[in-house]
Short mmCIF file of C-alpha atoms and ligand atoms in Angstrom, two decimals:
data_model
loop_
_atom_site.label_atom_id
_atom_site.label_comp_id
_atom_site.label_asym_id
_atom_site.label_seq_id
_atom_site.Cartn_x
_atom_site.Cartn_y
_atom_site.Cartn_z
CA UNK A 196 -22.17 -31.14 65.17
CA UNK A 197 -25.63 -30.68 63.54
CA UNK A 198 -27.75 -33.90 64.12
CA UNK A 199 -29.20 -35.44 60.82
CA UNK A 200 -32.77 -34.42 60.29
CA UNK A 201 -33.68 -37.59 58.28
CA UNK A 202 -33.38 -41.17 59.75
CA UNK A 203 -30.14 -41.72 57.72
CA UNK A 204 -27.15 -42.90 59.81
CA UNK A 205 -25.09 -44.94 57.34
CA UNK A 206 -24.53 -43.47 53.80
CA UNK A 207 -23.16 -45.43 50.79
CA UNK A 208 -21.42 -43.68 48.04
CA UNK A 209 -20.35 -45.07 44.59
CA UNK A 210 -18.90 -43.98 41.24
CA UNK A 211 -20.15 -45.72 38.14
CA UNK A 212 -19.49 -45.56 34.27
CA UNK A 213 -16.55 -43.84 32.73
CA UNK A 214 -14.32 -42.09 35.08
CA UNK A 215 -14.06 -38.36 34.97
CA UNK A 216 -11.75 -35.63 36.54
CA UNK A 217 -13.62 -34.28 39.59
CA UNK A 218 -14.98 -37.65 40.96
CA UNK A 219 -12.50 -37.53 43.95
CA UNK A 220 -13.41 -33.96 44.87
CA UNK A 221 -17.07 -35.15 45.06
CA UNK A 222 -16.18 -38.21 47.18
CA UNK A 223 -14.09 -35.96 49.45
CA UNK A 224 -16.98 -33.48 49.72
CA UNK A 225 -19.63 -36.18 50.38
CA UNK A 226 -17.44 -37.67 53.14
CA UNK A 227 -16.48 -34.48 54.86
CA UNK A 228 -20.05 -33.11 54.81
CA UNK A 229 -21.55 -36.43 55.93
CA UNK A 230 -19.13 -36.65 58.86
CA UNK A 231 -19.99 -33.01 59.76
CA UNK A 232 -23.62 -33.89 60.11
CA UNK A 233 -22.96 -37.22 62.03
CA UNK A 234 -23.33 -39.80 59.29
CA UNK A 235 -20.88 -42.69 58.67
CA UNK A 236 -19.91 -43.23 55.04
CA UNK A 237 -19.28 -46.43 53.20
CA UNK A 238 -17.43 -46.32 50.00
CA UNK A 239 -18.71 -48.91 47.42
CA UNK A 240 -15.90 -50.17 45.11
CA UNK A 241 -16.45 -50.27 41.32
CA UNK A 242 -19.94 -48.89 40.98
CA UNK A 243 -22.98 -51.20 41.02
CA UNK A 244 -20.57 -54.18 40.80
CA UNK A 245 -19.33 -53.41 44.40
CA UNK A 246 -22.94 -53.21 45.71
CA UNK A 247 -23.68 -56.58 44.08
CA UNK A 248 -20.56 -58.19 45.53
CA UNK A 249 -20.43 -56.37 48.81
CA UNK A 250 -17.11 -54.87 48.03
CA UNK A 251 -16.85 -51.78 50.27
CA UNK A 252 -14.48 -49.62 52.31
CA UNK A 253 -15.17 -47.25 55.26
CA UNK A 254 -14.56 -43.68 54.28
CA UNK A 255 -13.27 -41.33 56.88
CA UNK A 256 -11.36 -38.09 57.08
CA UNK A 257 -8.04 -39.99 56.56
CA UNK A 258 -9.12 -41.85 53.51
CA UNK A 259 -10.25 -38.72 51.67
CA UNK A 260 -7.24 -36.61 52.66
CA UNK A 261 -5.06 -35.55 49.67
CA UNK A 262 -7.52 -36.74 46.90
CA UNK A 263 -8.80 -33.30 45.81
CA UNK A 264 -6.32 -32.83 42.92
CA UNK A 265 -6.20 -36.48 41.98
CA UNK A 266 -7.71 -37.69 38.77
CA UNK A 267 -9.92 -40.88 38.42
CA UNK A 268 -11.84 -42.22 41.38
CA UNK A 269 -10.43 -43.78 44.67
CA UNK A 270 -13.46 -46.00 44.67
CA UNK A 271 -12.93 -47.49 41.20
CA UNK A 272 -15.65 -47.85 38.60
CA UNK A 273 -17.28 -50.32 36.25
CA UNK A 274 -20.00 -50.46 33.58
CA UNK A 275 -21.89 -53.16 35.41
CA UNK A 276 -25.64 -53.00 34.98
CA UNK A 277 -27.49 -54.73 37.82
CA UNK A 278 -30.62 -54.98 35.73
CA UNK A 279 -29.00 -57.28 33.29
CA UNK A 280 -29.32 -60.32 35.63
CA UNK A 281 -32.11 -60.61 38.14
CA UNK A 282 -29.73 -62.51 40.54
CA UNK A 283 -27.55 -59.38 40.50
CA UNK A 284 -30.40 -57.20 41.71
CA UNK A 285 -31.26 -59.62 44.45
CA UNK A 286 -27.64 -59.62 45.64
CA UNK A 287 -27.52 -55.77 45.45
CA UNK A 288 -30.66 -55.47 47.72
CA UNK A 289 -29.12 -58.04 50.12
CA UNK A 290 -25.90 -56.00 50.30
CA UNK A 291 -27.86 -52.82 51.03
CA UNK A 292 -29.63 -54.64 53.92
CA UNK A 293 -26.59 -56.35 55.30
CA UNK A 294 -24.50 -53.12 55.35
CA UNK A 295 -27.55 -51.36 56.81
CA UNK A 296 -27.17 -48.65 54.29
CA UNK A 297 -29.95 -46.03 54.93
CA UNK A 298 -29.30 -44.14 51.77
CA UNK A 299 -27.03 -44.10 48.77
CA UNK A 300 -25.20 -41.38 46.68
CA UNK A 301 -24.76 -42.64 43.13
CA UNK A 302 -22.20 -40.52 41.07
CA UNK A 303 -22.50 -41.20 37.45
CA UNK A 304 -23.68 -40.47 33.95
CA UNK A 305 -26.86 -41.44 32.05
CA UNK A 306 -26.39 -45.22 32.68
CA UNK A 307 -25.43 -45.12 36.38
CA UNK A 308 -28.24 -42.58 37.11
CA UNK A 309 -30.61 -44.56 34.92
CA UNK A 310 -30.16 -47.53 37.32
CA UNK A 311 -30.42 -45.06 40.21
CA UNK A 312 -33.83 -43.83 38.88
CA UNK A 313 -35.07 -47.42 38.78
CA UNK A 314 -33.86 -48.28 42.21
CA UNK A 315 -35.35 -45.14 43.65
CA UNK A 316 -38.72 -46.17 42.08
CA UNK A 317 -38.42 -49.45 43.94
CA UNK A 318 -37.94 -47.55 47.21
CA UNK A 319 -34.13 -47.38 47.61
CA UNK A 320 -33.19 -43.91 49.17
CA UNK A 321 -30.90 -42.63 46.47
CA UNK A 322 -29.49 -39.17 45.57
CA UNK A 323 -27.65 -38.74 42.13
CA UNK A 324 -24.58 -36.65 41.29
CA UNK A 325 -24.41 -36.16 37.46
CA UNK A 326 -20.96 -36.88 36.05
CA UNK A 327 -19.66 -36.88 32.46
CA UNK A 328 -16.82 -35.20 30.51
CA UNK A 329 -19.35 -35.12 27.56
CA UNK A 330 -21.54 -32.59 29.37
CA UNK A 331 -24.69 -34.16 27.85
CA UNK A 332 -26.83 -34.59 30.94
CA UNK A 333 -29.97 -32.43 31.02
CA UNK A 334 -30.99 -30.05 33.80
CA UNK A 335 -27.60 -29.17 34.72
CA UNK A 336 -25.68 -26.33 33.02
CA UNK A 337 -22.32 -28.27 33.33
CA UNK A 338 -21.10 -31.56 34.66
CA UNK A 339 -17.65 -31.62 36.35
CA UNK A 340 -14.83 -33.18 34.14
CA UNK A 341 -16.01 -31.36 31.08
CA UNK A 342 -13.92 -28.28 31.87
CA UNK A 343 -10.80 -30.42 32.42
CA UNK A 344 -11.48 -32.31 29.09
CA UNK A 345 -11.96 -29.05 27.19
CA UNK A 346 -8.66 -27.66 28.52
CA UNK A 347 -6.83 -30.79 27.56
CA UNK A 348 -8.36 -30.74 24.13
CA UNK A 349 -7.70 -26.98 23.77
CA UNK A 350 -4.02 -27.39 24.61
CA UNK A 351 -3.78 -30.32 22.16
CA UNK A 352 -5.26 -28.06 19.33
CA UNK A 353 -2.75 -25.32 20.19
CA UNK A 354 0.08 -27.82 19.84
CA UNK A 355 -1.36 -29.25 16.55
CA UNK A 356 -1.47 -25.64 15.23
CA UNK A 357 2.22 -25.07 15.35
CA UNK A 358 3.17 -28.38 13.70
CA UNK A 359 0.34 -27.90 11.04
CA UNK A 360 1.72 -24.55 10.26
CA UNK A 361 5.37 -25.82 9.93
CA UNK A 362 4.49 -28.75 7.57
CA UNK A 363 1.60 -27.00 5.67
CA UNK A 364 -0.67 -29.86 6.57
CA UNK A 365 -4.29 -30.50 7.51
CA UNK A 366 -4.58 -31.81 11.13
CA UNK A 367 -7.70 -33.66 12.22
CA UNK A 368 -8.26 -33.83 15.97
CA UNK A 369 -10.81 -36.46 17.14
CA UNK A 370 -12.12 -35.66 20.60
CA UNK A 371 -14.68 -37.51 22.71
CA UNK A 372 -18.43 -36.82 22.68
CA UNK A 373 -20.52 -39.86 22.19
CA UNK A 374 -24.03 -38.28 21.59
CA UNK A 375 -23.13 -34.55 21.84
CA UNK A 376 -20.40 -32.33 20.58
CA UNK A 377 -19.78 -30.16 23.61
CA UNK A 378 -16.15 -30.93 24.05
CA UNK A 379 -15.57 -30.39 20.25
CA UNK A 380 -17.47 -27.14 20.22
CA UNK A 381 -15.88 -25.60 23.33
CA UNK A 382 -12.25 -26.75 22.60
CA UNK A 383 -12.70 -25.92 18.85
CA UNK A 384 -13.80 -22.39 19.71
CA UNK A 385 -11.08 -21.94 22.31
CA UNK A 386 -8.41 -23.41 20.00
CA UNK A 387 -9.45 -21.47 16.89
CA UNK A 388 -10.32 -24.63 14.89
CA UNK A 389 -11.16 -24.00 11.20
CA UNK A 390 -13.99 -26.61 11.11
CA UNK A 391 -15.80 -28.18 14.09
CA UNK A 392 -17.88 -31.41 13.42
CA UNK A 393 -20.31 -32.67 15.96
CA UNK A 394 -22.87 -35.47 16.28
CA UNK A 395 -25.77 -32.96 16.14
CA UNK A 396 -25.05 -32.08 12.54
CA UNK A 397 -24.16 -34.61 9.72
CA UNK A 398 -20.77 -33.99 8.14
CA UNK A 399 -20.87 -32.54 4.59
CA UNK A 400 -17.50 -33.67 3.38
CA UNK A 401 -17.66 -31.40 0.22
CA UNK A 402 -18.29 -28.35 2.37
CA UNK A 403 -15.29 -29.29 4.71
CA UNK A 404 -12.91 -29.66 1.75
CA UNK A 405 -14.32 -26.39 0.24
CA UNK A 406 -13.51 -24.54 3.41
CA UNK A 407 -10.03 -25.93 3.52
CA UNK A 408 -9.42 -25.10 -0.15
CA UNK A 409 -10.61 -21.54 0.38
CA UNK A 410 -8.16 -21.09 3.29
CA UNK A 411 -5.39 -22.27 0.86
CA UNK A 412 -6.64 -19.81 -1.71
CA UNK A 413 -6.05 -16.89 0.80
CA UNK A 414 -2.61 -18.11 1.74
CA UNK A 415 -3.44 -20.27 4.77
CA UNK A 416 -1.81 -23.62 3.71
CA UNK A 417 -2.78 -25.44 7.00
CA UNK A 418 -6.05 -26.22 8.70
CA UNK A 419 -7.23 -27.66 11.98
CA UNK A 420 -10.33 -29.79 11.90
CA UNK A 421 -11.86 -30.94 15.20
CA UNK A 422 -14.36 -33.81 15.07
CA UNK A 423 -16.31 -35.46 17.89
CA UNK A 424 -16.11 -39.20 18.03
CA UNK A 425 -19.88 -39.42 17.63
CA UNK A 426 -20.09 -37.35 14.41
CA UNK A 427 -21.25 -39.07 11.18
CA UNK A 428 -21.32 -38.38 7.56
CA UNK A 429 -24.51 -37.56 5.78
CA UNK A 430 -26.32 -40.87 5.24
CA UNK A 431 -23.56 -42.57 7.21
CA UNK A 432 -23.43 -44.47 10.56
CA UNK A 433 -21.15 -44.02 13.51
CA UNK A 434 -17.55 -45.07 13.22
CA UNK A 435 -16.94 -47.70 15.72
CA UNK A 436 -13.88 -49.53 17.20
CA UNK A 437 -15.93 -52.56 18.18
CA UNK A 438 -19.43 -53.64 17.52
CA UNK A 439 -19.82 -55.48 20.77
CA UNK A 440 -22.30 -53.81 23.10
CA UNK A 441 -21.58 -53.04 26.77
CA UNK A 442 -24.12 -53.84 29.50
CA UNK A 443 -25.96 -50.68 28.77
CA UNK A 444 -26.08 -51.29 25.05
CA UNK A 445 -23.22 -48.93 23.84
CA UNK A 446 -20.69 -49.72 21.12
CA UNK A 447 -17.20 -48.43 21.42
CA UNK A 448 -17.02 -45.35 19.12
CA UNK A 449 -13.77 -44.27 17.32
CA UNK A 450 -12.45 -44.01 13.78
CA UNK A 451 -14.30 -40.87 12.38
CA UNK A 452 -11.13 -38.89 12.60
CA UNK A 453 -9.21 -41.32 10.28
CA UNK A 454 -12.11 -41.77 7.93
CA UNK A 455 -12.41 -37.92 7.66
CA UNK A 456 -8.59 -37.49 7.30
CA UNK A 457 -8.44 -40.07 4.45
CA UNK A 458 -11.27 -38.27 2.55
CA UNK A 459 -9.80 -34.83 2.97
CA UNK A 460 -6.40 -35.93 1.77
CA UNK A 461 -7.98 -37.77 -1.30
CA UNK A 462 -10.33 -34.91 -2.18
CA UNK A 463 -7.94 -31.91 -1.54
CA UNK A 464 -4.61 -33.47 -2.24
CA UNK A 465 -3.22 -31.76 0.92
CA UNK A 466 -1.13 -33.88 3.28
CA UNK A 467 -3.36 -34.75 6.32
CA UNK A 468 -2.55 -36.17 9.72
CA UNK A 469 -5.03 -37.49 12.40
CA UNK A 470 -4.67 -37.35 16.21
CA UNK A 471 -7.18 -39.16 18.40
CA UNK A 472 -7.11 -37.67 21.84
CA UNK A 473 -9.12 -40.54 23.45
CA UNK A 474 -8.70 -41.23 27.13
CA UNK A 475 -6.18 -38.41 27.60
CA UNK A 476 -9.22 -36.24 27.96
CA UNK A 477 -10.49 -38.32 30.99
CA UNK A 478 -7.18 -38.73 32.90
CA UNK A 479 -5.33 -36.50 35.13
CA UNK A 480 -5.98 -33.72 37.62
CA UNK A 481 -9.20 -31.80 37.53
CA UNK A 482 -9.17 -28.08 36.76
CA UNK A 483 -10.04 -25.67 39.56
CA UNK A 484 -13.46 -25.29 38.10
CA UNK A 485 -14.06 -28.96 38.24
CA UNK A 486 -12.74 -29.15 41.74
CA UNK A 487 -15.12 -26.49 42.95
CA UNK A 488 -18.12 -27.88 41.06
CA UNK A 489 -17.42 -31.45 42.42
CA UNK A 490 -17.19 -30.03 45.87
CA UNK A 491 -20.37 -28.12 45.68
CA UNK A 492 -22.15 -31.14 44.16
CA UNK A 493 -20.82 -33.39 46.94
CA UNK A 494 -21.90 -31.14 49.78
CA UNK A 495 -25.42 -30.44 48.19
CA UNK A 496 -25.91 -34.25 47.61
CA UNK A 497 -25.46 -34.82 51.41
CA UNK A 498 -27.85 -31.98 52.10
CA UNK A 499 -30.42 -33.64 50.01
CA UNK A 500 -30.02 -36.86 51.89
CA UNK A 501 -30.40 -35.15 55.16
CA UNK A 502 -33.52 -33.40 53.89
CA UNK A 503 -34.90 -36.76 52.66
CA UNK A 504 -35.00 -35.54 48.99
CA UNK A 505 -34.47 -39.06 47.52
CA UNK A 506 -34.88 -39.68 43.84
CA UNK A 507 -33.23 -36.32 43.18
CA UNK A 508 -29.78 -35.40 41.80
CA UNK A 509 -27.86 -32.21 42.27
CA UNK A 510 -27.46 -29.87 39.39
CA UNK A 511 -25.83 -26.56 38.49
CA UNK A 512 -28.34 -23.94 37.32
CA UNK A 513 -26.83 -20.55 36.73
CA UNK A 514 -24.62 -20.26 39.74
CA UNK A 515 -26.91 -22.20 42.02
CA UNK A 516 -26.70 -25.80 42.97
CA UNK A 517 -30.23 -27.24 43.23
CA UNK A 518 -31.98 -30.58 43.32
CA UNK A 519 -33.97 -32.00 40.46
CA UNK A 520 -35.59 -35.45 39.89
CA UNK A 521 -33.00 -37.77 38.55
CA UNK A 522 -35.12 -38.80 35.61
CA UNK A 523 -35.28 -35.29 34.36
CA UNK A 524 -31.41 -35.30 34.07
CA UNK A 525 -31.29 -38.71 32.18
CA UNK A 526 -34.48 -38.73 30.19
CA UNK A 527 -33.27 -36.65 27.25
CA UNK A 528 -29.72 -35.92 26.41
CA UNK A 529 -28.50 -32.35 26.42
CA UNK A 530 -27.10 -31.72 22.97
CA UNK A 531 -25.06 -28.72 21.90
CA UNK A 532 -26.65 -25.34 22.11
CA UNK A 533 -27.02 -24.43 18.31
CA UNK A 534 -26.57 -20.68 19.05
CA UNK A 535 -23.19 -21.51 20.41
CA UNK A 536 -22.47 -23.73 17.35
CA UNK A 537 -23.44 -20.75 15.09
CA UNK A 538 -20.94 -18.64 16.86
CA UNK A 539 -18.28 -21.32 16.23
CA UNK A 540 -19.26 -21.42 12.50
CA UNK A 541 -18.47 -17.65 12.15
CA UNK A 542 -14.75 -18.69 12.49
CA UNK A 543 -14.90 -21.63 10.05
CA UNK A 544 -12.35 -21.28 7.22
O1 F6P B 620 -19.19 -41.03 28.29
C1 F6P B 620 -17.96 -40.58 28.45
C2 F6P B 620 -17.06 -41.22 27.43
O2 F6P B 620 -15.73 -40.70 27.66
C3 F6P B 620 -17.52 -41.02 25.91
O3 F6P B 620 -17.01 -39.72 25.45
C4 F6P B 620 -16.78 -42.14 25.30
O4 F6P B 620 -17.41 -42.53 24.06
C5 F6P B 620 -16.88 -43.21 26.27
O5 F6P B 620 -17.06 -42.70 27.56
C6 F6P B 620 -15.57 -44.12 26.26
O6 F6P B 620 -15.80 -45.10 27.18
P1 F6P B 620 -14.76 -46.29 27.63
O7 F6P B 620 -13.89 -45.67 28.76
O8 F6P B 620 -15.45 -47.43 28.04
O9 F6P B 620 -13.77 -46.50 26.36
#
C-alpha cells in the first residue's frame, strides 16, 4: 500500500445537483483508489445538504461493490445551496470539523462546483469532479453522463423516425440542454434530424417551416425536428414549466417542444406530434464510455487530493485526464462548437 503524501487521512465525497449516469462509477473509483492509498472514505448523503446535516455513511469496498453499471447516485443528491443561509454554512463547517474530514471531493455541475470554488477560497481542501449530461462545463472536452444521454436521445429519434414515416407526420423531440445544445446537436446528427434547434441560435420559425415544406416538395412527407429545452424563438424568452427559482436561481425549463409543434402545424398544415424526453435522458445505466470516463475522473480526483492540488477539478483534455482550477471550469459555460453545428446544418431538410 502506497502511503499518502499529503496530510489527508479522511476523505469526504458528495454528489450534488441533477443526477447523471456515471456518478456511481466515480464514487466507486474514488473509494477504491482512496483505500488503495490508505485513506478512509466518508460518503456524504444528498450533496451539500448532507454536509450541513451531518448525514454520512462510511464507504468501503463492500459498499461500492456492484454499483458500476447502476444509474443515479448511491449517495443521493440535492440542489441545496449552503450559501443561501449563513447558519447552513456554519453547520457545514462544523460537520467538516466534527467528522475530521481532511479533504473533500465534490462531484457536480456549475452550481455544486461553484459552491466548491467558494469553500476552497475559504480554505477547505476540495477537489472537484465535473458532472452534467448537458456537457456545458468548460475546460473539459466531455463530462460523463453526456454520452449516455446522447445515446438515449438518438435511440428515441430512431424510433420517432419510423412512426413519423408511417403517419406522414412532423415529429418534434424536445431534449435536455439548459444553456447549451450539445445533446440536441450530437443526437440530432446521430439520428439524422431534419432540423436541430439549440439555445445558441434563436429559432427562426419561418425557416423551420420552409425546410419542412421543401422536404415535402421532394417527396419526404415526414420530418424530425430536435429542439433543446433551452432554445428560444427570435425575440422570445425561455419556455418554462415553473417560474419558481431553485436555490441556485434556475427556473424549470420545458415547453418549447409544444410551442414549436403548435406553430409548425398551424403554419404548414402538416400533422405534428411532440415528444419530451425529459428525465429519461438522465436515468438508467451509463454507457461504457461514461463508465470509463467516470472511473478515470474518480482515480485522478484522489491523486489530486494526495498531491495536495486543492481548488482543482479533474478534466478530460484530448485523451488525458488533467487537473485545472475549478473556477476555470465553471466561470463560463461551454456552448456548442459552431463548426460542429455547421456540419449538422448540411443535413437540414
Ligand atoms: O443540468 C442538467 C439538467 O438535466 C438540465 O438539462 C435540466 O434543465 C435540469 O437538469 C433539470 O433539472 P431537474 O432534475 O431539477 O428537473
